[in-house]
Amino acid sequence: WLLEALGGVEEQMMLGGALLVTPVLTEGARNVTGYFPPARWFALASGAELLPVPWGSGAEGSERGTVPGVVQLDAPLDVIPVHVRGGHVVPMQRPALTSAVSRTTPFTFLAAPDADGSAKGKAVLDDGVSLDTDSPSAASSLFLVLHSSDHGATGNFTLSASEGGYDPAKDPKVARDVTVEEIRVLGLDALSGEALEGTVNGEALVPEAMLFDDASKSLAILLWKQPAGVPPLGETKEDGDARRAAAALRGEPLLPSVLAPLFLTWAVRGA
């Protein structure tokens, strides 16, 4: 039945396995109708889960339909509806005026959990020029994994990279670390109204680094808010003291390299 339902879809497109684009192709239209296969779906722009009001219902709501099924979406002139499928982690970078500069901007990883509270993703770093990207030395793979439970009351996120591959800091066109500034997790209903606690590589996150948006049920972990930066896994006390002292002298933290292992946790305080 799913193949039959998708057979008539001609005005939507999937970008990879994670992103579903529903463009407006009718001049002057302020809404658009699209088909959504079985999954959890989240608006890329707002982070809110797609929970449409059923067709024929008297309940309030501008988005109507069923998932799986056909949904009518809001589409103002400045919006192209793009949705993230649950179960995927999407790597994103800050925009820049040229592709060369955009390759050096910090990463944000957007994690959209599936019905089991899990998600995974992969990104590849290379020099953007070489054709032999299958060579282990020409590219580095980033592996991204999310686990959460109890509707998001507790969870963790892991970033790991393949060893011995491409390193932006050693590329003369980049010549510096490409960093991670934010982890954003969607669909965490259990965090509404709750005090949170968390860690990054074993060190406590400051409250300012954990920003929960109740409207979209999303949690942003802002690594640039950590006053002394992010410790490497297995950091000794002496190295930690030196890192904090250097951050105090510098007046700002250093963001972690995207090639460095990263392990974050969050939980409702006392859970």
XYZ file of N, CA and C in Angstrom, residues 55-188:
402
model
N -8.355 15.505 9.234
C -9.316 16.099 8.316
C -10.735 15.982 8.887
N -11.510 17.070 8.783
C -12.887 17.062 9.254
C -13.041 17.353 10.725
N -11.911 17.469 11.457
C -11.993 17.750 12.889
C -12.289 19.226 13.109
N -13.038 19.493 14.185
C -13.324 20.880 14.537
C -12.246 21.509 15.392
N -11.191 20.744 15.722
C -10.118 21.267 16.559
C -9.327 22.332 15.806
N -8.730 23.262 16.569
C -7.930 24.308 15.963
C -6.602 23.743 15.472
N -6.114 24.318 14.401
C -4.841 23.888 13.852
C -4.770 24.189 12.372
N -3.673 24.814 11.937
C -3.551 25.187 10.532
C -3.063 24.027 9.669
N -2.415 23.026 10.279
C -1.944 21.869 9.531
C -2.927 20.717 9.736
N -3.446 20.191 8.625
C -4.496 19.182 8.718
C -4.134 17.956 7.901
N -4.534 16.797 8.418
C -4.263 15.551 7.724
C -3.908 14.459 8.706
N -3.227 13.440 8.227
C -2.800 12.328 9.065
C -1.390 11.903 8.661
N -0.664 11.357 9.632
C 0.656 10.781 9.365
C 0.627 9.324 9.842
N 0.817 8.321 8.972
C 1.077 8.493 7.535
C -0.171 8.947 6.791
N 0.054 9.678 5.714
C -1.052 10.157 4.904
C -0.773 11.535 4.342
N -1.820 12.167 3.877
C -1.717 13.483 3.238
C -1.920 14.570 4.283
N -1.048 15.580 4.252
C -1.104 16.683 5.215
C -1.061 17.998 4.461
N -1.927 18.924 4.852
C -1.878 20.291 4.332
C -1.006 21.131 5.250
N 0.021 21.762 4.686
C 1.009 22.510 5.450
C 0.876 24.004 5.209
N 1.186 24.797 6.240
C 1.340 26.234 6.051
C 2.569 26.491 5.198
N 2.475 27.460 4.288
C 3.621 27.789 3.435
C 3.592 29.278 3.089
N 3.928 30.139 4.063
C 4.032 31.557 3.740
C 5.096 31.799 2.673
N 5.121 33.019 2.117
C 6.000 33.297 0.981
C 7.476 33.073 1.285
N 7.864 33.233 2.549
C 9.288 33.122 2.890
C 9.660 31.741 3.428
N 8.800 30.740 3.246
C 9.051 29.414 3.812
C 8.915 28.339 2.736
N 9.913 27.455 2.641
C 9.793 26.212 1.882
C 9.685 25.091 2.906
N 8.568 24.397 2.995
C 8.429 23.345 4.006
C 9.450 22.214 3.808
N 10.292 22.031 4.821
C 11.266 20.945 4.843
C 11.120 20.231 6.179
N 11.033 18.913 6.147
C 10.845 18.130 7.373
C 11.949 17.087 7.516
N 12.327 16.850 8.775
C 13.352 15.868 9.118
C 12.656 14.592 9.589
N 13.066 13.478 9.039
C 12.463 12.199 9.436
C 13.095 11.703 10.727
N 12.262 11.263 11.662
C 12.752 10.711 12.913
C 13.672 9.531 12.674
N 14.721 9.451 13.518
C 15.705 8.392 13.370
C 16.980 8.858 12.704
N 17.068 10.171 12.365
C 18.224 10.695 11.649
C 18.867 11.853 12.407
N 20.186 11.944 12.268
C 20.945 13.096 12.749
C 21.463 13.835 11.522
N 21.155 15.134 11.430
C 21.508 15.936 10.264
C 22.661 16.873 10.628
N 23.806 16.761 9.944
C 24.902 17.696 10.175
C 24.619 19.016 9.448
N 24.840 20.142 10.136
C 24.632 21.455 9.539
C 25.805 22.359 9.911
N 26.111 23.315 9.030
C 27.143 24.302 9.306
C 26.588 25.691 9.076
N 27.212 26.687 9.734
C 26.814 28.071 9.495
C 26.997 28.424 8.018
N 26.090 29.230 7.469
C 26.276 29.664 6.078
C 27.423 30.667 5.978
N 27.964 30.786 4.768
C 29.017 31.760 4.493
C 28.873 32.208 3.043
N 29.633 33.232 2.658
C 29.487 33.815 1.327
C 30.094 32.945 0.229
N 31.032 32.074 0.581
C 31.629 31.186 -0.421
C 31.669 29.770 0.134
N 31.737 28.799 -0.767
C 31.799 27.405 -0.325
C 33.108 27.129 0.405
N 34.180 27.819 0.005
C 35.466 27.617 0.675
C 35.391 28.027 2.136
N 34.750 29.155 2.403
C 34.629 29.625 3.790
C 33.614 28.774 4.558
N 32.539 28.383 3.908
C 31.496 27.622 4.618
C 32.017 26.280 5.111
N 33.051 25.741 4.465
C 33.634 24.467 4.910
C 34.351 24.609 6.252
N 34.655 25.839 6.663
C 35.412 26.060 7.897
C 34.528 26.466 9.071
N 33.232 26.659 8.851
C 32.365 27.161 9.916
C 31.967 26.039 10.873
N 31.586 26.383 12.119
C 31.260 25.351 13.115
C 30.031 24.525 12.743
N 30.014 23.303 13.231
C 28.918 22.372 13.013
C 27.857 22.502 14.101
N 26.605 22.296 13.696
C 25.494 21.970 14.590
C 24.952 20.621 14.140
N 24.699 19.727 15.087
C 24.117 18.423 14.756
C 22.674 18.402 15.250
N 21.750 18.208 14.314
C 20.321 18.200 14.599
C 19.842 16.760 14.663
N 19.390 16.333 15.846
C 18.989 14.938 16.060
C 17.475 14.849 16.202
N 16.856 14.059 15.327
C 15.406 13.858 15.350
C 15.123 12.407 15.737
N 14.626 12.151 16.946
C 14.443 10.763 17.400
C 13.287 10.067 16.693
N 13.413 8.746 16.568
C 12.306 7.940 16.053
C 11.375 7.567 17.208
N 10.465 6.644 16.957
C 9.496 6.261 17.988
C 10.160 5.630 19.197
N 11.362 5.084 19.030
C 12.104 4.475 20.138
C 13.050 5.457 20.823
N 13.078 6.715 20.360
C 13.941 7.717 20.971
C 15.371 7.689 20.474
N 15.621 7.048 19.330
C 16.980 6.905 18.830
C 17.136 7.586 17.475
N 18.376 7.912 17.140
C 18.687 8.477 15.830
C 20.163 8.244 15.541
N 20.515 8.238 14.270
C 21.917 8.116 13.899
C 22.155 8.854 12.588
N 23.414 9.196 12.355
C 23.765 9.882 11.132
C 25.240 9.730 10.844
N 25.635 10.221 9.686
C 27.029 10.146 9.275
C 27.343 11.353 8.408
N 28.531 11.890 8.577
C 29.014 12.968 7.725
C 30.435 12.640 7.297
N 30.839 13.175 6.159
C 32.180 12.927 5.644
C 32.888 14.258 5.425
N 34.091 14.375 5.957
C 34.946 15.537 5.722
C 36.018 15.160 4.709
N 36.197 16.002 3.701
C 37.316 15.817 2.779
C 37.762 17.185 2.288
N 38.763 17.209 1.402
C 39.321 18.493 0.983
C 38.481 19.181 -0.083
N 37.409 18.539 -0.540
C 36.525 19.159 -1.502
C 37.049 19.159 -2.919
N 38.225 18.584 -3.146
C 38.850 18.609 -4.471
C 39.214 17.210 -4.956
N 39.817 16.430 -4.073
C 40.331 15.119 -4.471
C 39.206 14.198 -4.938
N 39.507 13.408 -5.965
C 38.537 12.455 -6.484
C 38.593 11.131 -5.737
N 39.732 10.824 -5.145
C 39.927 9.536 -4.484
C 39.460 9.602 -3.032
N 38.176 9.886 -2.841
C 37.665 10.009 -1.468
C 37.452 8.663 -0.799
N 37.602 7.560 -1.563
C 37.492 6.241 -0.946
C 38.753 5.877 -0.167
N 39.830 6.602 -0.412
C 41.068 6.352 0.315
C 40.910 6.783 1.764
N 41.314 5.947 2.745
C 41.160 6.307 4.162
C 41.838 7.619 4.530
N 42.917 7.985 3.819
C 43.631 9.218 4.158
C 42.998 10.455 3.530
N 42.056 10.258 2.590
C 41.482 11.393 1.871
C 40.214 11.929 2.514
N 39.633 11.187 3.432
C 38.373 11.599 4.039
C 38.276 11.076 5.464
N 37.522 11.795 6.282
C 37.211 11.360 7.648
C 35.704 11.219 7.783
N 35.265 10.123 8.349
C 33.838 9.901 8.580
C 33.491 10.260 10.015
N 32.388 10.973 10.184
C 31.859 11.305 11.504
C 30.631 10.441 11.754
N 30.600 9.766 12.896
C 29.491 8.892 13.249
C 28.724 9.532 14.407
N 27.412 9.695 14.225
C 26.569 10.458 15.141
C 25.446 9.554 15.638
N 25.321 9.432 16.967
C 24.336 8.506 17.534
C 23.610 9.172 18.698
N 22.289 9.086 18.683
C 21.437 9.592 19.758
C 20.669 8.447 20.390
N 20.618 8.441 21.736
C 19.745 7.528 22.477
C 18.987 8.349 23.512
N 17.682 8.123 23.628
C 16.895 8.773 24.673
C 15.814 7.813 25.142
N 15.277 8.089 26.313
C 14.241 7.220 26.875
C 13.231 8.059 27.636
N 12.099 7.440 27.964
C 11.030 8.101 28.727
C 10.635 9.429 28.097
N 10.382 9.404 26.775
C 9.975 10.599 26.023
C 11.002 11.722 26.124
N 12.254 11.340 26.291
C 13.324 12.331 26.314
C 13.744 12.784 27.688
N 13.213 12.153 28.755
C 13.591 12.564 30.109
C 15.076 12.355 30.360
N 15.669 11.368 29.731
C 17.115 11.144 29.799
C 17.602 10.805 28.396
N 18.874 11.087 28.148
C 19.403 10.751 26.841
C 20.876 11.046 26.735
N 21.464 10.616 25.627
C 22.868 10.908 25.374
C 23.112 11.008 23.874
N 24.191 11.689 23.536
C 24.584 11.894 22.136
C 26.079 11.639 22.029
N 26.464 10.886 21.004
C 27.867 10.528 20.809
C 28.332 10.951 19.422
N 29.503 11.571 19.377
C 30.190 11.871 18.127
C 31.529 11.152 18.145
N 31.781 10.365 17.120
C 33.087 9.723 16.977
C 33.523 9.857 15.528
N 34.830 9.837 15.299
C 35.371 10.015 13.948
C 36.304 8.864 13.610
N 36.377 8.552 12.318
C 37.322 7.539 11.863
C 38.740 8.044 12.084
N 39.656 7.126 12.298
C 41.036 7.501 12.608
C 41.887 7.572 11.342
N 42.881 8.480 11.375
C 43.872 8.528 10.306
C 43.384 9.101 8.999
N 42.257 9.813 9.006
C 41.720 10.356 7.764
C 42.070 11.818 7.562
N 41.214 12.505 6.848
C 41.410 13.910 6.521
C 41.313 14.770 7.785
N 42.255 15.712 7.932
C 42.271 16.623 9.072
C 42.290 18.054 8.537
N 41.209 18.831 8.736
C 41.183 20.205 8.209
C 42.350 21.058 8.689
N 42.822 20.808 9.919
C 43.915 21.620 10.453
C 45.206 21.436 9.660
N 45.326 20.298 8.959
C 46.526 20.025 8.161
C 46.324 20.351 6.679
N 45.133 20.821 6.334
C 44.831 21.209 4.954
C 45.210 22.676 4.786
N 46.138 23.015 3.881
C 46.558 24.411 3.753
C 45.424 25.363 3.387
N 44.334 24.837 2.786
C 43.214 25.698 2.410
C 42.317 26.010 3.608
N 42.456 25.237 4.688
C 41.655 25.459 5.900
C 42.564 25.881 7.051
N 43.557 25.051 7.338
C 44.624 25.346 8.304
C 44.110 25.652 9.705
N 43.013 25.040 10.070
C 42.526 25.166 11.443
C 41.498 24.071 11.700
N 41.227 23.859 12.977
C 40.202 22.882 13.332
C 38.827 23.367 12.875
N 38.027 22.445 12.360
C 36.599 22.695 12.200
C 35.935 22.198 13.474
N 35.057 22.997 14.041
C 34.588 22.750 15.409
C 33.096 22.421 15.469
N 32.655 22.063 16.671
C 31.247 21.800 16.962
C 30.773 22.841 17.964
N 29.661 23.518 17.646
C 29.169 24.539 18.564
C 27.842 24.184 19.233
N 27.073 23.254 18.648
C 25.742 23.004 19.201
C 25.259 21.607 18.834
N 24.557 20.987 19.784
C 23.801 19.763 19.539
C 22.340 20.103 19.820
N 21.472 19.856 18.854
C 20.056 20.180 19.031
C 19.246 18.897 18.895
N 18.429 18.595 19.906
C 17.644 17.356 19.926
C 16.165 17.724 19.926
N 15.412 17.125 19.028
C 13.998 17.434 18.863
C 13.121 16.401 19.567
N 11.853 16.761 19.753
C 10.855 15.800 20.209
C 11.002 15.318 21.636
N 11.461 16.205 22.547
C 11.681 15.798 23.942
C 10.535 16.304 24.819
